[in-house]
């Protein structure tokens, strides 16, 4: 098929085939650009996950060091949101801040995919429109008394070229859209993992620190750890009183465990 014949078929379909060429060009450009960008995002996301795995705890200084060492992109935007966390904020508040950062980076990840989605829907419709226009031109030949049947059937075949081209562009766009959409889901999964890793590695809040101090204070003195169990035993068997945390000396004075005053001071300070 020569260029002149293609030009004639395009004119028969109402110049719809020219639009098909434009849609195909846009689909190819968007597919190549998004494939390259999403591939870089996935590689940088793996690097960020590897950096975060090396730290058991994170604070503002450690986050700043990570941002200086890591590559820019959506993942760095989520990590940078950790710098806005104030000391003493509850875990729910930190999770909301990180989730907001993830949602803020989402448009950067799936940018341009709406073009492929539009092309997949628009190309078959334009092809059908070109076929209808070509059918109008073909059936006009029937009004001429000397029109041959070959002209009518040939015109119908040329009109169907628009539908075939529209389906061809839509199929290519659909494959590219699904491929890129899968890449976008992988990047969003990386952002969610980074959010959870930051939430688990940020500096503990005062409530958590107090709980750890209470646990350390109770473990320092054996009597503090068994007091609830001892009181339960005393209630179950009144004839045998629960063992006291103080021991009586032979002179009748109570003696304390050597570590008990320090442990009680730490316990009072932690719970205060």
Short mmCIF file of C-alpha atoms in Angstrom, two decimals:
data_model
loop_
_atom_site.label_atom_id
_atom_site.label_comp_id
_atom_site.label_asym_id
_atom_site.label_seq_id
_atom_site.Cartn_x
_atom_site.Cartn_y
_atom_site.Cartn_z
CA UNK A 1 0.00 0.00 0.00
CA UNK A 2 1.52 3.27 -1.13
CA UNK A 3 1.52 6.59 0.64
CA UNK A 4 -0.97 7.96 -1.85
CA UNK A 5 -3.42 5.17 -1.07
CA UNK A 6 -3.05 5.76 2.68
CA UNK A 7 -3.71 9.44 2.16
CA UNK A 8 -6.84 8.65 0.15
CA UNK A 9 -8.11 6.25 2.84
CA UNK A 10 -7.45 8.87 5.52
CA UNK A 11 -9.46 11.42 3.56
CA UNK A 12 -12.26 8.88 3.07
CA UNK A 13 -12.54 8.41 6.84
CA UNK A 14 -12.85 12.13 7.45
CA UNK A 15 -9.15 12.55 8.38
CA UNK A 16 -9.68 10.36 11.45
CA UNK A 17 -6.60 8.32 10.62
CA UNK A 18 -4.43 11.37 11.13
CA UNK A 19 -5.76 11.59 14.67
CA UNK A 20 -4.89 7.92 15.14
CA UNK A 21 -1.29 8.64 14.25
CA UNK A 22 -1.21 11.45 16.82
CA UNK A 23 -2.72 9.22 19.52
CA UNK A 24 -0.22 6.46 18.75
CA UNK A 25 2.68 8.89 18.99
CA UNK A 26 1.46 10.26 22.34
CA UNK A 27 0.98 6.75 23.72
CA UNK A 28 4.51 5.72 22.75
CA UNK A 29 6.08 8.86 24.25
CA UNK A 30 4.16 8.54 27.54
CA UNK A 31 4.98 4.84 27.80
CA UNK A 32 8.71 5.33 27.29
CA UNK A 33 8.93 8.32 29.63
CA UNK A 34 6.94 6.72 32.44
CA UNK A 35 8.80 3.42 32.12
CA UNK A 36 12.13 5.19 32.58
CA UNK A 37 10.91 7.34 35.50
CA UNK A 38 9.20 4.49 37.37
CA UNK A 39 12.23 2.28 36.91
CA UNK A 40 14.39 4.92 38.60
CA UNK A 41 11.82 5.33 41.38
CA UNK A 42 11.82 1.61 42.12
CA UNK A 43 15.61 1.48 42.25
CA UNK A 44 15.77 4.49 44.58
CA UNK A 45 13.04 2.99 46.73
CA UNK A 46 15.13 -0.14 47.26
CA UNK A 47 18.06 2.05 48.30
CA UNK A 48 15.90 3.92 50.82
CA UNK A 49 14.60 0.67 52.29
CA UNK A 50 18.16 -0.59 52.68
CA UNK A 51 19.18 2.63 54.45
CA UNK A 52 16.29 2.47 56.89
CA UNK A 53 16.97 -1.17 57.75
CA UNK A 54 20.37 -0.18 59.14
CA UNK A 55 18.82 1.93 61.91
CA UNK A 56 16.92 0.62 64.91
CA UNK A 57 16.01 4.12 66.13
CA UNK A 58 15.78 7.44 64.29
CA UNK A 59 15.78 11.04 65.43
CA UNK A 60 15.96 14.40 63.62
CA UNK A 61 19.74 14.24 63.18
CA UNK A 62 19.63 10.70 61.78
CA UNK A 63 16.81 11.61 59.38
CA UNK A 64 18.77 14.61 58.13
CA UNK A 65 21.79 12.41 57.52
CA UNK A 66 19.63 9.98 55.57
CA UNK A 67 18.22 12.79 53.44
CA UNK A 68 21.73 14.04 52.70
CA UNK A 69 22.89 10.55 51.70
CA UNK A 70 19.75 9.37 49.88
CA UNK A 71 18.52 10.17 46.39
CA UNK A 72 15.72 12.70 45.82
CA UNK A 73 12.25 11.62 44.84
CA UNK A 74 8.91 10.59 46.38
CA UNK A 75 10.63 8.35 48.92
CA UNK A 76 12.76 11.24 50.15
CA UNK A 77 9.60 13.31 50.53
CA UNK A 78 8.11 10.75 52.90
CA UNK A 79 11.34 10.54 54.90
CA UNK A 80 11.48 14.36 55.08
CA UNK A 81 8.04 14.33 56.71
CA UNK A 82 9.65 12.67 59.72
CA UNK A 83 11.51 15.92 60.41
CA UNK A 84 8.18 17.63 61.16
CA UNK A 85 7.47 15.24 64.04
CA UNK A 86 7.72 17.04 67.37
CA UNK A 87 9.09 15.27 70.46
CA UNK A 88 6.35 13.76 72.58
CA UNK A 89 3.76 13.41 69.80
CA UNK A 90 1.65 10.25 70.01
CA UNK A 91 2.02 7.46 67.50
CA UNK A 92 -1.37 8.22 65.93
CA UNK A 93 -0.29 11.77 65.14
CA UNK A 94 3.00 10.57 63.62
CA UNK A 95 1.14 8.03 61.47
CA UNK A 96 -1.20 10.76 60.19
CA UNK A 97 1.73 13.01 59.24
CA UNK A 98 3.45 10.22 57.34
CA UNK A 99 0.22 9.19 55.61
CA UNK A 100 -0.28 12.79 54.51
CA UNK A 101 3.23 12.75 53.01
CA UNK A 102 2.47 9.53 51.12
CA UNK A 103 -0.72 11.00 49.66
CA UNK A 104 1.18 14.13 48.69
CA UNK A 105 3.67 12.09 46.68
CA UNK A 106 1.02 9.94 44.94
CA UNK A 107 0.36 12.40 42.05
CA UNK A 108 4.07 12.39 41.22
CA UNK A 109 4.05 8.62 40.88
CA UNK A 110 1.06 8.15 38.55
CA UNK A 111 1.54 11.36 36.56
CA UNK A 112 0.75 10.98 32.87
CA UNK A 113 -1.18 7.72 33.14
CA UNK A 114 -4.43 9.57 32.52
CA UNK A 115 -3.25 10.13 28.93
CA UNK A 116 -2.98 6.40 28.29
CA UNK A 117 -6.33 5.80 29.94
CA UNK A 118 -7.91 8.42 27.67
CA UNK A 119 -6.27 7.01 24.56
CA UNK A 120 -7.50 3.49 25.36
CA UNK A 121 -11.07 4.78 25.54
CA UNK A 122 -10.91 7.37 22.78
CA UNK A 123 -9.16 5.45 19.99
CA UNK A 124 -11.91 2.84 19.33
CA UNK A 125 -14.57 5.55 19.38
CA UNK A 126 -12.67 7.65 16.86
CA UNK A 127 -12.14 4.58 14.71
CA UNK A 128 -15.86 3.88 14.73
CA UNK A 129 -16.55 7.49 13.85
CA UNK A 130 -14.15 7.28 10.90
CA UNK A 131 -15.85 4.11 9.71
CA UNK A 132 -19.28 5.75 9.83
CA UNK A 133 -18.01 8.74 7.87
CA UNK A 134 -16.45 6.40 5.31
CA UNK A 135 -19.73 4.49 5.02
CA UNK A 136 -21.57 7.71 4.29
CA UNK A 137 -19.17 8.48 1.46
CA UNK A 138 -19.48 4.93 0.16
CA UNK A 139 -23.27 4.80 0.11
CA UNK A 140 -23.37 8.10 -1.71
CA UNK A 141 -21.90 6.19 -4.66
CA UNK A 142 -25.11 4.14 -4.82
CA UNK A 143 -27.04 7.23 -5.82
CA UNK A 144 -25.13 7.30 -9.11
CA UNK A 145 -26.82 5.05 -11.71
CA UNK A 146 -23.51 3.92 -13.17
CA UNK A 147 -21.85 2.99 -9.87
CA UNK A 148 -20.39 -0.49 -9.82
CA UNK A 149 -20.72 -2.90 -6.89
CA UNK A 150 -16.94 -3.06 -6.59
CA UNK A 151 -16.83 0.63 -5.72
CA UNK A 152 -19.30 0.07 -2.90
CA UNK A 153 -17.56 -2.95 -1.40
CA UNK A 154 -14.14 -1.34 -1.80
CA UNK A 155 -15.38 1.77 -0.03
CA UNK A 156 -16.72 -0.30 2.86
CA UNK A 157 -13.36 -2.06 3.23
CA UNK A 158 -11.53 1.27 3.26
CA UNK A 159 -13.92 2.64 5.87
CA UNK A 160 -13.21 -0.30 8.16
CA UNK A 161 -9.52 0.64 8.21
CA UNK A 162 -10.37 3.42 10.66
CA UNK A 163 -11.96 0.93 13.08
CA UNK A 164 -9.01 -1.43 12.79
CA UNK A 165 -6.51 1.37 13.45
CA UNK A 166 -8.51 2.54 16.47
CA UNK A 167 -8.53 -0.96 17.94
CA UNK A 168 -4.81 -1.32 17.27
CA UNK A 169 -3.97 1.89 19.13
CA UNK A 170 -6.32 0.97 22.00
CA UNK A 171 -4.75 -2.48 22.43
CA UNK A 172 -1.24 -1.07 22.58
CA UNK A 173 -2.36 1.62 25.02
CA UNK A 174 -4.11 -0.90 27.25
CA UNK A 175 -1.02 -3.12 27.51
CA UNK A 176 1.17 -0.12 28.29
CA UNK A 177 -1.33 1.22 30.84
CA UNK A 178 -1.53 -2.06 32.75
CA UNK A 179 2.25 -2.42 32.75
CA UNK A 180 2.79 1.09 34.09
CA UNK A 181 -0.05 0.75 36.58
CA UNK A 182 1.66 -2.29 38.06
CA UNK A 183 4.86 -0.26 38.43
CA UNK A 184 2.94 2.49 40.16
CA UNK A 185 1.52 0.00 42.66
CA UNK A 186 5.02 -1.24 43.44
CA UNK A 187 6.23 2.31 44.10
CA UNK A 188 3.24 3.04 46.33
CA UNK A 189 3.95 -0.19 48.22
CA UNK A 190 7.49 1.04 48.82
CA UNK A 191 6.15 4.34 50.16
CA UNK A 192 3.86 2.49 52.55
CA UNK A 193 6.77 0.36 53.78
CA UNK A 194 8.88 3.45 54.35
CA UNK A 195 6.03 5.00 56.31
CA UNK A 196 5.78 1.97 58.61
CA UNK A 197 9.55 1.75 59.03
CA UNK A 198 9.73 5.41 60.03
CA UNK A 199 6.85 4.98 62.45
CA UNK A 200 8.61 2.05 64.12
CA UNK A 201 12.02 3.70 64.24
CA UNK A 202 11.26 7.23 65.37
CA UNK A 203 12.43 8.22 68.86
CA UNK A 204 10.14 6.86 71.59
CA UNK A 205 7.58 9.18 73.08
CA UNK A 206 7.70 10.12 76.80
CA UNK A 207 4.96 7.59 77.54
CA UNK A 208 7.05 4.78 76.12
CA UNK A 209 10.12 6.02 77.95
CA UNK A 210 8.18 6.07 81.23
CA UNK A 211 6.94 2.54 80.63
CA UNK A 212 10.47 1.33 80.02
CA UNK A 213 11.67 3.09 83.18
CA UNK A 214 8.90 1.45 85.21
CA UNK A 215 9.82 -1.96 83.83
CA UNK A 216 13.49 -1.42 84.68
CA UNK A 217 12.62 -0.26 88.19
CA UNK A 218 10.44 -3.29 88.82
CA UNK A 219 13.09 -5.65 87.53
CA UNK A 220 15.70 -4.03 89.82
CA UNK A 221 13.85 -5.16 92.98
CA UNK A 222 12.50 -8.73 93.04
CA UNK A 223 9.83 -7.82 95.58
CA UNK A 224 8.21 -5.28 93.27
CA UNK A 225 7.74 -7.84 90.54
CA UNK A 226 6.04 -10.45 92.76
CA UNK A 227 3.91 -8.14 94.90
CA UNK A 228 0.69 -8.63 92.90
CA UNK A 229 1.11 -12.39 92.90
CA UNK A 230 1.87 -12.39 96.62
CA UNK A 231 -1.22 -10.37 97.42
CA UNK A 232 -3.30 -12.76 95.35
CA UNK A 233 -1.93 -15.69 97.30
CA UNK A 234 -2.71 -13.92 100.58
CA UNK A 235 -6.32 -13.41 99.53
CA UNK A 236 -6.66 -17.04 98.49
CA UNK A 237 -5.14 -18.34 101.75
CA UNK A 238 -5.72 -15.89 104.64
CA UNK A 239 -3.93 -18.11 107.15
CA UNK A 240 -0.61 -17.54 105.37
CA UNK A 241 0.14 -13.88 104.94
CA UNK A 242 1.91 -12.72 101.82
CA UNK A 243 5.66 -12.31 102.06
CA UNK A 244 6.69 -8.75 102.73
CA UNK A 245 9.23 -6.77 100.73
CA UNK A 246 10.91 -5.97 104.02
CA UNK A 247 12.65 -8.53 106.19
CA UNK A 248 12.69 -8.37 109.95
CA UNK A 249 16.04 -8.41 111.65
CA UNK A 250 16.67 -10.10 114.94
CA UNK A 251 16.48 -6.74 116.74
CA UNK A 252 12.93 -6.18 115.43
CA UNK A 253 13.82 -3.38 113.01
CA UNK A 254 12.77 -3.62 109.32
CA UNK A 255 15.55 -3.80 106.76
CA UNK A 256 15.15 -2.94 103.08
CA UNK A 257 16.67 -4.37 99.97
CA UNK A 258 19.80 -2.34 99.07
CA UNK A 259 18.49 -1.47 95.59
CA UNK A 260 14.94 -0.70 96.68
CA UNK A 261 15.28 3.06 97.52
CA UNK A 262 16.93 3.82 94.17
CA UNK A 263 14.41 1.72 92.29
CA UNK A 264 11.49 3.41 94.03
CA UNK A 265 12.91 6.82 93.21
CA UNK A 266 13.20 5.89 89.54
CA UNK A 267 9.68 4.46 89.62
CA UNK A 268 8.21 7.62 91.16
CA UNK A 269 10.06 9.84 88.69
CA UNK A 270 8.93 7.77 85.70
CA UNK A 271 5.27 7.62 86.70
CA UNK A 272 5.12 11.29 87.74
#
